[in-house]
Amino acid sequence: MRGRGPTLSSPASPAPFPVRAAPPALPTPSLGPGSRRGGASQAEHLSPASFFLLEARGPSNWLTVPFPAVVGLVSEHFSQAPQKLSSYSWYGSIRLFHFRVPPDTVLLRWLLHVSWDSGTPCTDVEITVHFRHGAPPVINPLGTSFPNNTIQQPSFQVRALLSSMLLDNTSVNVSHPAPGDWFVAAHLPPSSQKIEVQGFAPTCAYVFQPDMLVMRAMEVSILEPDVPLPQTLLSHPNYLKIFVPEYTQELLLELQGCVSSGSPSCPVRLTVGGATLPSNFQKVLTCTDPTLSCRLLLPSPPWGRWLQVTAESLAGPQVSVAFIAQAALTACRPWSMTFQRLLRNSPNQSHDTSVGQLSPGPAHQGLGRSSGVGGGAFCLLSFPVMREDIDTVSVRFQPMDGISVLVRSDAPSLLRLRLDTGMDSGGSLTITLRVNKTEVSGDTLVVACVNAASAFLSFNTSLNCTTAFFQGYPLSLRASSPVANLIIPYPETSSWYLSLQLLCPESPGVCEQAMVHVETVLYLVPCLNDCGPYGQCLLLRRYSYLYAGCSCKAGWRGWSCTDNSTAQTVAQQKVAALLLTLSNLMFLVPIMLSVQRAFLVEASVYFYTMFFSTFYHACDQPGEAVLCILSYDTLQYCDFLGSGVSTWVTILCMARLKTVLKHVLFLLGTLVIAMSLQLDRRGIWNMMGPCLFAFMIMAFMWVQRCRHRHQCYPTSWQRWAFCLLPGISMASMGVAIYTSMMTSDNYYYTHSIWHILLAGSAAFLLPPREEQTEPWACSQKFPCHYQICKNNQDELYTVT
């Protein structure tokens, strides 16, 4: 019979602490979805310090923040089409929005619009909105466990009631956001575990639409390395940016010669870098003493990017501050393990030969020493990596020499993983490192760091894998643990770097000439292990952006369907399959009664329903006890069609129509039900509409017989007491269970009872055979042993 209803939801995650503030006077033009608006305007300035504001206008306490007017800013407005929110049950139930923040943005504001799309007022629900820079947010509202070695980053989220959001738009402001991809995800809190029947009760549709308003600086000064740049601050901040080339080991920002017109001190604040969510690694440098040099040292700043710098005076609106800004870069020249060298050091030669070729050369003599830009030292080994696109959100990375990477103690070995196409952030980055136990004996240790935007290079001083604006992920290999794994769900759009180095903490002299070959397995996959045996990896789409998620079954949960806290055992799965399939054998009773009473069409319909309901539920099982004789969609359609037609023919059979009219209505009703199921398979009126029409026909015919016979129809009280009333009671109980009592936990039992009640009600409600109907008899025999069976009333002849 009919399968389960809509997907159920789960609890929402806790809210972060909100800061409520009155918003600055930013232009908020009313534009339609997909619109964009830009133009120069005088706007008010938000303090360049890194902070986030949640504005929920309405009946709340307000913290008023002054925003002085600033010229030289341009505003742009972006919007996307609204989407209907759903209760969270898996990642596919969220509504994802993808924005792109332009460079030189000094203020980012999201306006969160929520409304309902129904005639009746909706209940006040809590709406959760998640934000992340670079990739879709990794969320866990259900509190389930992640696979081992998986990075779990908490998302930045905002939770607000529908009533407060309807009073006025809720907004989220980010000062000096990082340019690039930003993602917004929204969902509703969990609904009840009850399986709702579509169209049976009024539903409320909550519609969510975020708008993005950005303000960009039009005047941005370029800070070149080793070139002093004079600056003067008044009441407005100055915006600077510096380009960081690849393989930059350190960036030094320095303020010199600071002079203030109205104060002996030199109050200047520098904010370096863009704000990101959920984590923020902006650096703030506050300078007050004009006699001392004010410096900020950034290890491994983002490579190949422009770095934002905001200078702000803390001396007051009427005081001018002058200073000189200067930047210095320390380069780390890579010793490139080119393809030709790798060919010379191919596996046809021993590892010792490869080492011998590298050690005496100039690279080895210069390894470990760095110099300024244009210097001649080498401080890392760069291994070229081949990127092979396998499928959608599926990439394999492989070093050019195969799978191994040479790791030594005097300089890190570096692999670059390009995940910067804009379409790579919707999967999971999996990294597996292996080492031969014989090469890492004793206290020898291979440490590795995985970082985005720039590589971690300071293994000799620290092992925290922290760069200037990113907290990396550490890995280690040793004799006791020669394998290390790391899983990064939804890696942000950027170039990722895997850096490795050999360390001997207790005896450093042992590592001086030691070299280790580390085997690497680097993949970007849509879903980890294809969501396992109890999950299905589904590719989701938002406009042209693709991302993947796991839909779990059989009680399994989690990001990759690895949480078995509520999972069904194999025995439970088999019991559920047997209940849902064998309960359809109850249709043998109405089939036999129909054949006995000469209702052959009705008997064929009941057999059709029993057959396809049995095999549909055998195919619909979530676990291992699964049997599909046809495609799932075909079995589901046939099951739904059989349940509707069986009800239709049963009620028309009770109406006692003439044979020709009854068969015509049988056919017309079947065609109408088939059409309605094609339009909306799960709509309750697909079955209720034809059933009500058949009931009206039956009631009309019964009333007509009552008027002609001047007595109640059916006339026998035994028919009412032992057939009609039990049949009506069983049908009513079945409808009540189907519409209001089914939950995800008791589905296997309640739906099996629904099968039994539906078949039992058909058996009780079938009318008896007409009194003038004679048994099927053989009226003539032919020499070829064929018989013509004749029914005198219907004049139907069947060859048997």
Short mmCIF file of C-alpha atoms in Angstrom, two decimals, residues 122-493:
data_model
loop_
_atom_site.label_atom_id
_atom_site.label_comp_id
_atom_site.label_asym_id
_atom_site.label_seq_id
_atom_site.Cartn_x
_atom_site.Cartn_y
_atom_site.Cartn_z
CA CYS A 122 1.30 30.27 10.74
CA THR A 123 2.61 29.24 14.12
CA ASP A 124 5.55 31.12 15.56
CA VAL A 125 8.62 29.00 14.81
CA GLU A 126 12.33 29.55 15.26
CA ILE A 127 14.35 29.95 12.08
CA THR A 128 18.05 29.15 12.06
CA VAL A 129 20.39 30.82 9.55
CA HIS A 130 24.02 29.76 9.11
CA PHE A 131 26.84 31.78 7.50
CA ARG A 132 30.22 30.72 6.17
CA HIS A 133 32.93 32.13 3.96
CA GLY A 134 34.45 30.01 1.19
CA ALA A 135 32.18 26.95 1.35
CA PRO A 136 28.73 25.82 2.53
CA PRO A 137 28.45 25.73 6.33
CA VAL A 138 29.07 22.41 8.04
CA ILE A 139 26.15 22.10 10.44
CA ASN A 140 25.01 19.44 12.88
CA PRO A 141 21.57 20.32 14.28
CA LEU A 142 20.93 16.70 15.26
CA GLY A 143 24.04 16.44 17.41
CA THR A 144 25.19 13.31 15.60
CA SER A 145 28.72 11.99 15.43
CA PHE A 146 31.10 12.56 12.53
CA PRO A 147 33.39 9.90 11.05
CA ASN A 148 36.76 9.48 12.68
CA ASN A 149 39.44 12.02 11.75
CA THR A 150 36.83 14.45 10.43
CA ILE A 151 37.24 18.17 11.02
CA GLN A 152 34.18 19.56 12.78
CA GLN A 153 33.97 23.32 12.44
CA PRO A 154 31.10 24.98 14.30
CA SER A 155 29.11 27.27 12.06
CA PHE A 156 28.24 30.88 12.78
CA GLN A 157 24.48 30.93 13.14
CA VAL A 158 21.62 33.26 13.92
CA ARG A 159 18.37 32.07 15.44
CA ALA A 160 15.28 34.24 15.50
CA LEU A 161 11.55 33.76 15.95
CA LEU A 162 9.27 34.27 13.01
CA SER A 163 7.25 36.86 14.91
CA SER A 164 10.29 39.06 15.52
CA MET A 165 11.49 38.70 11.93
CA LEU A 166 8.06 39.66 10.60
CA LEU A 167 8.04 42.90 12.60
CA ASP A 168 11.08 44.04 10.68
CA ASN A 169 13.88 42.47 8.70
CA THR A 170 16.69 40.92 10.70
CA SER A 171 20.14 41.89 9.46
CA VAL A 172 23.65 40.58 10.02
CA ASN A 173 26.59 42.94 9.50
CA VAL A 174 30.23 41.99 8.96
CA SER A 175 32.91 44.66 8.99
CA HIS A 176 35.67 44.28 6.38
CA PRO A 177 34.60 40.86 5.07
CA ALA A 178 36.93 38.66 3.08
CA PRO A 179 36.14 38.78 -0.64
CA GLY A 180 34.96 35.73 -2.52
CA ASP A 181 32.26 33.13 -1.96
CA TRP A 182 29.87 33.46 0.97
CA PHE A 183 27.14 30.97 1.76
CA VAL A 184 23.90 31.36 3.71
CA ALA A 185 21.90 28.30 4.80
CA ALA A 186 18.50 28.35 6.53
CA HIS A 187 16.18 25.71 7.94
CA LEU A 188 13.28 25.25 10.36
CA PRO A 189 13.36 23.46 13.70
CA PRO A 190 12.21 19.85 13.88
CA SER A 191 8.61 18.94 13.33
CA SER A 192 6.90 16.13 15.19
CA GLN A 193 7.77 12.53 14.34
CA LYS A 194 4.29 12.11 12.91
CA ILE A 195 4.14 11.24 9.22
CA GLU A 196 1.90 13.85 7.66
CA VAL A 197 -0.36 13.00 4.74
CA GLN A 198 -0.04 15.63 2.06
CA GLY A 199 -3.22 17.63 1.57
CA PHE A 200 -5.08 16.13 4.55
CA ALA A 201 -4.42 19.07 6.89
CA PRO A 202 -3.55 22.70 6.10
CA THR A 203 0.18 23.31 5.97
CA CYS A 204 2.14 26.47 6.45
CA ALA A 205 4.85 27.45 3.97
CA TYR A 206 7.63 29.62 5.39
CA VAL A 207 9.51 31.56 2.72
CA PHE A 208 13.03 32.86 3.27
CA GLN A 209 14.98 35.35 1.15
CA PRO A 210 18.35 36.95 2.00
CA ASP A 211 19.55 40.17 0.40
CA MET A 212 23.20 41.17 0.42
CA LEU A 213 24.20 44.83 0.63
CA VAL A 214 27.90 45.65 0.29
CA MET A 215 29.83 48.90 0.54
CA ARG A 216 33.12 49.07 -1.33
CA ALA A 217 35.93 51.54 -0.94
CA MET A 218 36.66 53.51 -4.12
CA GLU A 219 40.00 54.91 -2.94
CA VAL A 220 42.43 52.19 -1.92
CA SER A 221 46.16 52.87 -1.70
CA ILE A 222 48.61 50.24 -2.92
CA LEU A 223 51.32 49.40 -0.39
CA GLU A 224 54.35 48.09 -2.25
CA PRO A 225 57.07 46.07 -0.51
CA ASP A 226 60.00 48.11 0.78
CA VAL A 227 58.42 51.37 -0.46
CA PRO A 228 57.40 53.86 2.28
CA LEU A 229 53.84 55.09 1.90
CA PRO A 230 52.95 58.37 3.73
CA GLN A 231 49.43 58.45 5.18
CA THR A 232 47.33 61.09 6.89
CA LEU A 233 44.32 60.21 9.00
CA LEU A 234 41.49 62.58 9.82
CA SER A 235 38.04 61.45 10.83
CA HIS A 236 37.85 58.78 8.16
CA PRO A 237 39.89 55.59 7.94
CA ASN A 238 42.34 54.98 5.13
CA TYR A 239 42.17 51.80 3.11
CA LEU A 240 45.33 50.09 1.86
CA LYS A 241 46.15 46.75 0.30
CA ILE A 242 49.30 44.83 -0.46
CA PHE A 243 49.76 41.93 -2.85
CA VAL A 244 51.37 38.85 -1.30
CA PRO A 245 53.19 36.73 -3.90
CA GLU A 246 53.48 32.98 -3.66
CA TYR A 247 56.01 31.40 -1.30
CA THR A 248 56.06 34.41 1.01
CA GLN A 249 57.38 33.24 4.33
CA GLU A 250 56.75 36.39 6.38
CA LEU A 251 55.15 39.78 5.97
CA LEU A 252 56.27 42.63 8.20
CA LEU A 253 54.04 45.72 8.50
CA GLU A 254 55.60 48.73 10.19
CA LEU A 255 54.44 52.24 11.15
CA GLN A 256 57.15 54.89 11.37
CA GLY A 257 57.36 58.62 12.06
CA CYS A 258 53.90 58.94 13.55
CA VAL A 259 52.94 62.57 14.34
CA SER A 260 49.67 63.79 15.84
CA SER A 261 48.46 67.39 15.61
CA GLY A 262 46.62 67.48 18.91
CA SER A 263 48.14 64.79 21.08
CA PRO A 264 51.66 63.80 22.13
CA SER A 265 50.75 60.17 21.55
CA CYS A 266 50.08 58.61 18.19
CA PRO A 267 46.87 56.62 18.47
CA VAL A 268 46.60 54.56 15.27
CA ARG A 269 44.94 51.19 14.80
CA LEU A 270 45.62 48.86 11.88
CA THR A 271 43.22 46.08 10.97
CA VAL A 272 44.82 43.55 8.67
CA GLY A 273 42.97 40.89 6.70
CA GLY A 274 39.31 40.20 5.97
CA ALA A 275 36.71 38.88 8.38
CA THR A 276 35.54 35.33 7.78
CA LEU A 277 32.87 33.14 9.35
CA PRO A 278 32.70 31.01 11.41
CA SER A 279 36.31 31.75 12.44
CA ASN A 280 37.92 35.15 12.27
CA PHE A 281 41.69 35.61 12.12
CA GLN A 282 41.92 39.34 11.51
CA LYS A 283 44.96 40.97 13.07
CA VAL A 284 44.65 44.27 14.91
CA LEU A 285 47.70 46.43 15.65
CA THR A 286 47.29 49.41 17.97
CA CYS A 287 50.10 51.99 18.06
CA THR A 288 50.28 54.70 20.74
CA ASP A 289 53.97 55.60 21.30
CA PRO A 290 55.35 57.79 18.46
CA THR A 291 58.96 57.20 19.53
CA LEU A 292 58.83 53.45 19.07
CA SER A 293 58.45 51.56 15.84
CA CYS A 294 55.10 49.76 15.63
CA ARG A 295 55.37 46.41 13.87
CA LEU A 296 53.17 43.46 12.98
CA LEU A 297 54.78 40.20 11.80
CA LEU A 298 52.56 37.83 9.82
CA PRO A 299 53.93 34.29 9.21
CA SER A 300 52.79 32.71 5.94
CA PRO A 301 50.23 35.29 4.79
CA PRO A 302 47.77 34.23 2.07
CA TRP A 303 49.70 33.58 -1.14
CA GLY A 304 48.75 35.14 -4.45
CA ARG A 305 46.15 37.47 -2.91
CA TRP A 306 45.60 41.08 -2.03
CA LEU A 307 45.72 41.67 1.70
CA GLN A 308 43.41 44.35 3.08
CA VAL A 309 44.77 46.90 5.58
CA THR A 310 42.62 49.52 7.29
CA ALA A 311 44.22 52.41 9.19
CA GLU A 312 42.04 54.24 11.70
CA SER A 313 42.81 57.17 13.95
CA LEU A 314 41.90 56.88 17.63
CA ALA A 315 42.69 60.53 18.44
CA GLY A 316 39.25 61.99 17.80
CA PRO A 317 37.45 63.66 14.88
CA GLN A 318 39.36 66.96 14.92
CA VAL A 319 42.88 65.55 15.25
CA SER A 320 45.03 64.65 12.25
CA VAL A 321 47.56 61.84 12.43
CA ALA A 322 50.40 61.38 9.92
CA PHE A 323 52.62 58.32 9.65
CA ILE A 324 54.57 56.25 7.16
CA ALA A 325 53.46 52.70 6.38
CA GLN A 326 55.99 50.21 5.11
CA ALA A 327 55.85 46.52 4.27
CA ALA A 328 58.65 43.99 3.92
CA LEU A 329 58.34 40.49 2.50
CA THR A 330 60.54 37.51 3.26
CA ALA A 331 60.51 35.04 0.39
CA CYS A 332 60.92 31.31 0.63
CA ARG A 333 62.28 30.10 -2.67
CA PRO A 334 61.17 26.54 -3.45
CA TRP A 335 63.46 23.81 -4.73
CA SER A 336 61.12 22.45 -7.40
CA MET A 337 61.17 18.69 -7.80
CA THR A 338 60.48 19.00 -11.51
CA PHE A 339 59.17 16.21 -13.65
CA GLN A 340 62.55 15.72 -15.29
CA ARG A 341 64.30 15.27 -11.94
CA LEU A 342 61.63 12.87 -10.87
CA LEU A 343 62.21 10.88 -14.02
CA ARG A 344 65.92 10.69 -13.24
CA ASN A 345 65.06 9.63 -9.69
CA SER A 346 62.45 7.15 -10.89
CA PRO A 347 61.69 3.91 -9.03
CA ASN A 348 64.08 2.13 -11.42
CA GLN A 349 66.82 3.59 -9.23
CA SER A 350 67.01 3.03 -5.52
CA HIS A 351 65.91 5.63 -2.97
CA ASP A 352 69.52 5.94 -1.79
CA THR A 353 70.56 6.99 -5.29
CA SER A 354 67.87 9.67 -5.34
CA VAL A 355 69.04 10.96 -2.02
CA GLY A 356 72.62 10.98 -3.16
CA GLN A 357 71.77 13.07 -6.18
CA LEU A 358 69.97 15.66 -4.10
CA SER A 359 72.25 15.97 -1.13
CA PRO A 360 75.50 17.32 -2.59
CA GLY A 361 73.80 19.81 -4.92
CA PRO A 362 73.32 23.49 -4.39
CA ALA A 363 69.79 22.94 -3.23
CA HIS A 364 70.94 21.02 -0.22
CA GLN A 365 73.57 23.58 0.59
CA GLY A 366 70.97 26.34 0.59
CA LEU A 367 68.10 24.48 2.23
CA GLY A 368 66.90 25.89 5.48
CA ARG A 369 68.03 29.47 4.81
CA SER A 370 65.68 32.19 3.63
CA SER A 371 66.31 35.59 2.21
CA GLY A 372 64.51 38.58 0.84
CA VAL A 373 62.78 38.75 -2.48
CA GLY A 374 65.17 37.81 -5.22
CA GLY A 375 67.56 35.98 -2.89
CA GLY A 376 69.13 32.71 -3.83
CA ALA A 377 68.31 30.46 -0.86
CA PHE A 378 65.94 27.49 -0.85
CA CYS A 379 63.76 26.72 2.14
CA LEU A 380 61.32 24.05 0.92
CA LEU A 381 60.92 21.20 -1.53
CA SER A 382 58.02 21.78 -3.91
CA PHE A 383 56.51 18.68 -5.49
CA PRO A 384 54.37 19.22 -8.59
CA VAL A 385 50.91 17.74 -8.22
CA MET A 386 48.64 16.55 -11.01
CA ARG A 387 44.94 17.35 -10.64
CA GLU A 388 42.68 14.80 -12.33
CA ASP A 389 38.98 15.62 -12.56
CA ILE A 390 37.09 12.34 -12.30
CA ASP A 391 33.47 13.42 -12.05
CA THR A 392 31.30 16.14 -10.56
CA VAL A 393 32.82 17.21 -7.25
CA SER A 394 35.30 14.35 -7.63
CA VAL A 395 39.03 15.06 -8.06
CA ARG A 396 42.21 13.05 -7.54
CA PHE A 397 45.54 14.68 -6.70
CA GLN A 398 48.72 12.77 -7.33
CA PRO A 399 52.41 13.74 -7.19
CA MET A 400 54.06 13.55 -10.57
CA ASP A 401 56.33 10.68 -9.51
CA GLY A 402 53.40 8.52 -8.51
CA ILE A 403 52.26 8.53 -4.91
CA SER A 404 55.33 9.05 -2.71
CA VAL A 405 56.83 12.31 -1.45
CA LEU A 406 60.41 12.73 -0.26
CA VAL A 407 60.51 14.19 3.27
CA ARG A 408 63.68 15.42 4.99
CA SER A 409 64.57 17.30 8.14
CA ASP A 410 66.21 20.50 6.91
CA ALA A 411 63.23 21.85 4.92
CA PRO A 412 59.54 21.06 4.53
CA SER A 413 58.17 19.22 1.51
CA LEU A 414 55.18 20.94 -0.05
CA LEU A 415 52.24 19.78 -2.18
CA ARG A 416 49.70 22.19 -3.59
CA LEU A 417 46.09 21.05 -3.98
CA ARG A 418 44.14 23.39 -6.23
CA LEU A 419 40.58 23.63 -4.98
CA ASP A 420 39.98 27.09 -6.37
CA THR A 421 37.66 26.45 -9.31
CA GLY A 422 34.59 27.56 -7.37
CA MET A 423 33.00 24.12 -7.81
CA ASP A 424 35.22 22.13 -5.43
CA SER A 425 33.80 23.26 -2.10
CA GLY A 426 30.74 21.00 -2.25
CA GLY A 427 32.54 17.74 -1.44
CA SER A 428 34.94 16.33 1.14
CA LEU A 429 38.72 16.50 0.95
CA THR A 430 40.26 13.23 2.14
CA ILE A 431 43.97 12.96 2.90
CA THR A 432 45.73 9.70 3.76
CA LEU A 433 49.45 9.50 4.56
CA ARG A 434 51.42 6.26 4.93
CA VAL A 435 55.03 5.62 5.79
CA ASN A 436 57.17 2.51 5.98
CA LYS A 437 57.81 1.56 9.61
CA THR A 438 61.44 0.80 8.89
CA GLU A 439 62.09 4.38 7.77
CA VAL A 440 60.74 6.00 10.95
CA SER A 441 62.25 3.81 13.62
CA GLY A 442 63.13 5.18 17.03
CA ASP A 443 62.03 8.72 17.79
CA THR A 444 61.85 9.71 14.11
CA LEU A 445 58.65 11.58 13.45
CA VAL A 446 57.03 12.87 10.26
CA VAL A 447 54.80 15.85 10.94
CA ALA A 448 52.39 17.34 8.40
CA CYS A 449 50.10 20.36 8.23
CA VAL A 450 47.15 20.99 5.96
CA ASN A 451 46.41 24.68 5.41
CA ALA A 452 44.38 26.81 3.08
CA ALA A 453 45.68 29.91 1.23
CA SER A 454 49.30 29.45 2.36
CA ALA A 455 51.58 26.72 3.67
CA PHE A 456 52.86 26.22 7.18
CA LEU A 457 56.68 26.32 7.06
CA SER A 458 57.84 26.80 10.66
CA PHE A 459 58.15 23.19 11.81
CA ASN A 460 61.41 23.94 13.58
CA THR A 461 59.78 26.45 15.92
CA SER A 462 56.19 25.28 16.30
CA LEU A 463 53.88 22.40 15.46
CA ASN A 464 50.52 24.17 15.77
CA CYS A 465 50.06 24.54 11.98
CA THR A 466 48.90 28.14 12.39
CA THR A 467 49.51 30.60 9.58
CA ALA A 468 48.69 34.29 9.56
CA PHE A 469 44.97 33.87 8.87
CA PHE A 470 44.24 30.15 9.09
CA GLN A 471 44.38 27.45 11.72
CA GLY A 472 45.73 24.37 9.97
CA TYR A 473 45.17 20.72 10.71
CA PRO A 474 48.13 18.68 12.02
CA LEU A 475 49.02 15.09 11.17
CA SER A 476 51.87 12.89 12.38
CA LEU A 477 53.47 9.61 11.34
CA ARG A 478 55.74 7.37 13.41
CA ALA A 479 56.58 3.73 13.80
CA SER A 480 53.67 3.10 16.16
CA SER A 481 51.16 4.87 13.88
CA PRO A 482 52.37 4.70 10.27
CA VAL A 483 49.01 5.81 8.80
CA ALA A 484 47.31 9.19 9.27
CA ASN A 485 43.93 10.25 7.89
CA LEU A 486 42.18 13.60 7.62
CA ILE A 487 38.72 14.43 6.29
CA ILE A 488 37.70 18.04 5.63
CA PRO A 489 34.00 18.37 4.72
CA TYR A 490 33.23 21.25 2.40
CA PRO A 491 36.76 22.68 2.07
CA GLU A 492 36.76 26.39 1.36
CA THR A 493 37.52 27.61 -2.13
#
